[in-house]
PDB file of C-alpha atoms in Angstrom:
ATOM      1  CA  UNK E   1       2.096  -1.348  -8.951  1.00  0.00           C
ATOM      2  CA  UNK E   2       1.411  -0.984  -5.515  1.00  0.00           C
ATOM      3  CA  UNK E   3      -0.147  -4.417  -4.878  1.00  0.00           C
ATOM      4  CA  UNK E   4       2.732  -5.900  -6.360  1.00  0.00           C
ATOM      5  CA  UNK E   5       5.048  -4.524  -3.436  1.00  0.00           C
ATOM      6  CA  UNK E   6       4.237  -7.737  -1.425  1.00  0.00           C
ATOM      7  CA  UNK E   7       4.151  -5.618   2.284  1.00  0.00           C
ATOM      8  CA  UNK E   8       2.766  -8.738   3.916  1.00  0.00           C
ATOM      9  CA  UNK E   9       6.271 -10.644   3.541  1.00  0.00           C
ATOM     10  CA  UNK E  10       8.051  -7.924   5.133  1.00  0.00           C
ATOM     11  CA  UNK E  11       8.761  -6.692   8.557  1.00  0.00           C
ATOM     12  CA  UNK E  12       6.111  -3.697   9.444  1.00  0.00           C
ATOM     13  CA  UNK E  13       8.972  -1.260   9.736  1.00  0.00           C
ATOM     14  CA  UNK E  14      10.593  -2.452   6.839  1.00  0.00           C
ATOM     15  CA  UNK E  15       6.581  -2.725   4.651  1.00  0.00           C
ATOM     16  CA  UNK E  16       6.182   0.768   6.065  1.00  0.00           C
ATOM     17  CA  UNK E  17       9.412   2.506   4.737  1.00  0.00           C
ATOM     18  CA  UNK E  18       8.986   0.007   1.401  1.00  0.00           C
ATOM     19  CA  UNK E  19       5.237   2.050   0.768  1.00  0.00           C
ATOM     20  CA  UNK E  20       6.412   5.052   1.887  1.00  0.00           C
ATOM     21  CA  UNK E  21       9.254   4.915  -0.466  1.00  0.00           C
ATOM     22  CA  UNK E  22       7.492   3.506  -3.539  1.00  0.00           C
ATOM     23  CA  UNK E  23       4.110   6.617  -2.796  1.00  0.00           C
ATOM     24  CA  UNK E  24       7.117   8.857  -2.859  1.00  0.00           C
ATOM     25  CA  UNK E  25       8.748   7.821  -5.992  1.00  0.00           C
ATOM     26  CA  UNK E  26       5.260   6.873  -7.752  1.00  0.00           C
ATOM     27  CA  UNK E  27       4.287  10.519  -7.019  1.00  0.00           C
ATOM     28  CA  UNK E  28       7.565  11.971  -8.307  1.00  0.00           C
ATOM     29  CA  UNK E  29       6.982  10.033 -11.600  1.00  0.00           C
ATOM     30  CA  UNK E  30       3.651  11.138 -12.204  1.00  0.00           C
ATOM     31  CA  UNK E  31       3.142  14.844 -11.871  1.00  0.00           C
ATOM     32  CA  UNK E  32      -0.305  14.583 -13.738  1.00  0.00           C
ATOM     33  CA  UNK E  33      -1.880  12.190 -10.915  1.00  0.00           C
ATOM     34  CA  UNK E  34      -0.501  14.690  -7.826  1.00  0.00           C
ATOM     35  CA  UNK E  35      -2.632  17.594 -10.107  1.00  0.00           C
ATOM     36  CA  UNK E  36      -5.773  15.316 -10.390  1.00  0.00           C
ATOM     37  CA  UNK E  37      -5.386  15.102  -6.090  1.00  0.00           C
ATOM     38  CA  UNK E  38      -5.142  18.403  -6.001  1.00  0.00           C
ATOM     39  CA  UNK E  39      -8.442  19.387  -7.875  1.00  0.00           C
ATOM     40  CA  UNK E  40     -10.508  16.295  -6.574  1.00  0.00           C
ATOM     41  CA  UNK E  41      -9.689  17.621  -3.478  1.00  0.00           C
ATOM     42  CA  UNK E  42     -10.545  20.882  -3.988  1.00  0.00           C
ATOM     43  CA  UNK E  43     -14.038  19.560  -5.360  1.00  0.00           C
ATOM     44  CA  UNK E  44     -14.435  16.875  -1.632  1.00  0.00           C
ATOM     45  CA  UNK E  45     -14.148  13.558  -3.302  1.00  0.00           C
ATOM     46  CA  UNK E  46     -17.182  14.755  -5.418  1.00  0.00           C
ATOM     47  CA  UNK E  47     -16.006  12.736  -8.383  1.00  0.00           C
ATOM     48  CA  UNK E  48     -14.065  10.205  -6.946  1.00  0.00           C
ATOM     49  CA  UNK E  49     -17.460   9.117  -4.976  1.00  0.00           C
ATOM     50  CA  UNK E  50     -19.345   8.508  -7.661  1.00  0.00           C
ATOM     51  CA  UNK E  51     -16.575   6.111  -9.095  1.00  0.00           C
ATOM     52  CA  UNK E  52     -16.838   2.524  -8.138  1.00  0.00           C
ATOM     53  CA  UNK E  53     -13.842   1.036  -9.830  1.00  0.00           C
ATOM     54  CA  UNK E  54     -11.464   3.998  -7.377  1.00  0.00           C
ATOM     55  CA  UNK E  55     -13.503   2.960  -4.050  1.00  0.00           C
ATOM     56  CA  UNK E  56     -13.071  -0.884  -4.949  1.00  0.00           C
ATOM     57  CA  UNK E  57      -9.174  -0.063  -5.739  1.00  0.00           C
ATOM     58  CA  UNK E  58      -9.278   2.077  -2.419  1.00  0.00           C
ATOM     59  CA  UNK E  59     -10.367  -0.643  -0.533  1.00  0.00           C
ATOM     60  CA  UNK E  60      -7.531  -2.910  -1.137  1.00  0.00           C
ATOM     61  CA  UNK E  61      -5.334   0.106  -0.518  1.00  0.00           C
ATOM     62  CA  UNK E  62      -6.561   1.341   2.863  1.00  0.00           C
ATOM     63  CA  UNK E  63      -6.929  -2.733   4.246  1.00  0.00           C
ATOM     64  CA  UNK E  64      -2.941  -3.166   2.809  1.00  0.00           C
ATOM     65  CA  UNK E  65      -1.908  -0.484   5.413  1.00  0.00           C
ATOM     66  CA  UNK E  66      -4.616  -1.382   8.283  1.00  0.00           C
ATOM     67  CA  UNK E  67      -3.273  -5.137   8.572  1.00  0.00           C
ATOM     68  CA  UNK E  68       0.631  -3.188   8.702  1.00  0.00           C
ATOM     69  CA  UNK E  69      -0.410  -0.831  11.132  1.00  0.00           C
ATOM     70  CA  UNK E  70      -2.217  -4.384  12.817  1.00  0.00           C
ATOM     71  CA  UNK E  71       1.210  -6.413  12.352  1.00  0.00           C
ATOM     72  CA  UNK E  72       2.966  -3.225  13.515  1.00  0.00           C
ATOM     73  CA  UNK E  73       1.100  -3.000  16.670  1.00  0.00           C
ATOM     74  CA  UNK E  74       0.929  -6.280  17.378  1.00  0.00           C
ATOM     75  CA  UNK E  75       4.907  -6.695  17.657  1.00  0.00           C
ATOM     76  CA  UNK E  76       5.030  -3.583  19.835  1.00  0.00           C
ATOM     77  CA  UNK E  77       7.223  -1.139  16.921  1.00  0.00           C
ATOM     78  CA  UNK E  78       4.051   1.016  15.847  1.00  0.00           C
TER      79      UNK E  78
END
């Protein structure tokens, strides 16, 4: 869902508050996912480490907001 949000076509402000939004709402839909955070990070990561499908999905996740904070930066409004 998230790579569908298309944050490259938008302003950075406007890409920020559009992920910001949609982590909120995602999070309020999906109780069950906040609860699996919560223990994985009571373990440290243990079990998401060893997972290479969630590093490869947090990959495109973490470069998605790097190249906003970039854009943001760049134009002098982050």
């Amino acid at each position: 869902e998230e790579a569908a949000l298309d944050l490259a076509g938008l302003a950075p402000e406007e890409a920020l508050d559009t992920l910001v939004r949609f982590t909120f709402d995602h999070h309020d839909r999906n109780p069950d996912f906040i609860r699996l955070v919560m223990i994985e990070n009571i373990h440290h990561g243990d079990y998401l480490a060893r997972s290479q499908v969630i590093q490869k999905l947090n990959v495109r996740a973490i470069d998605a907001v790097a190249e906003l904070y970039r854009r943001g930066v760049q134009r002098g409004v982050f």
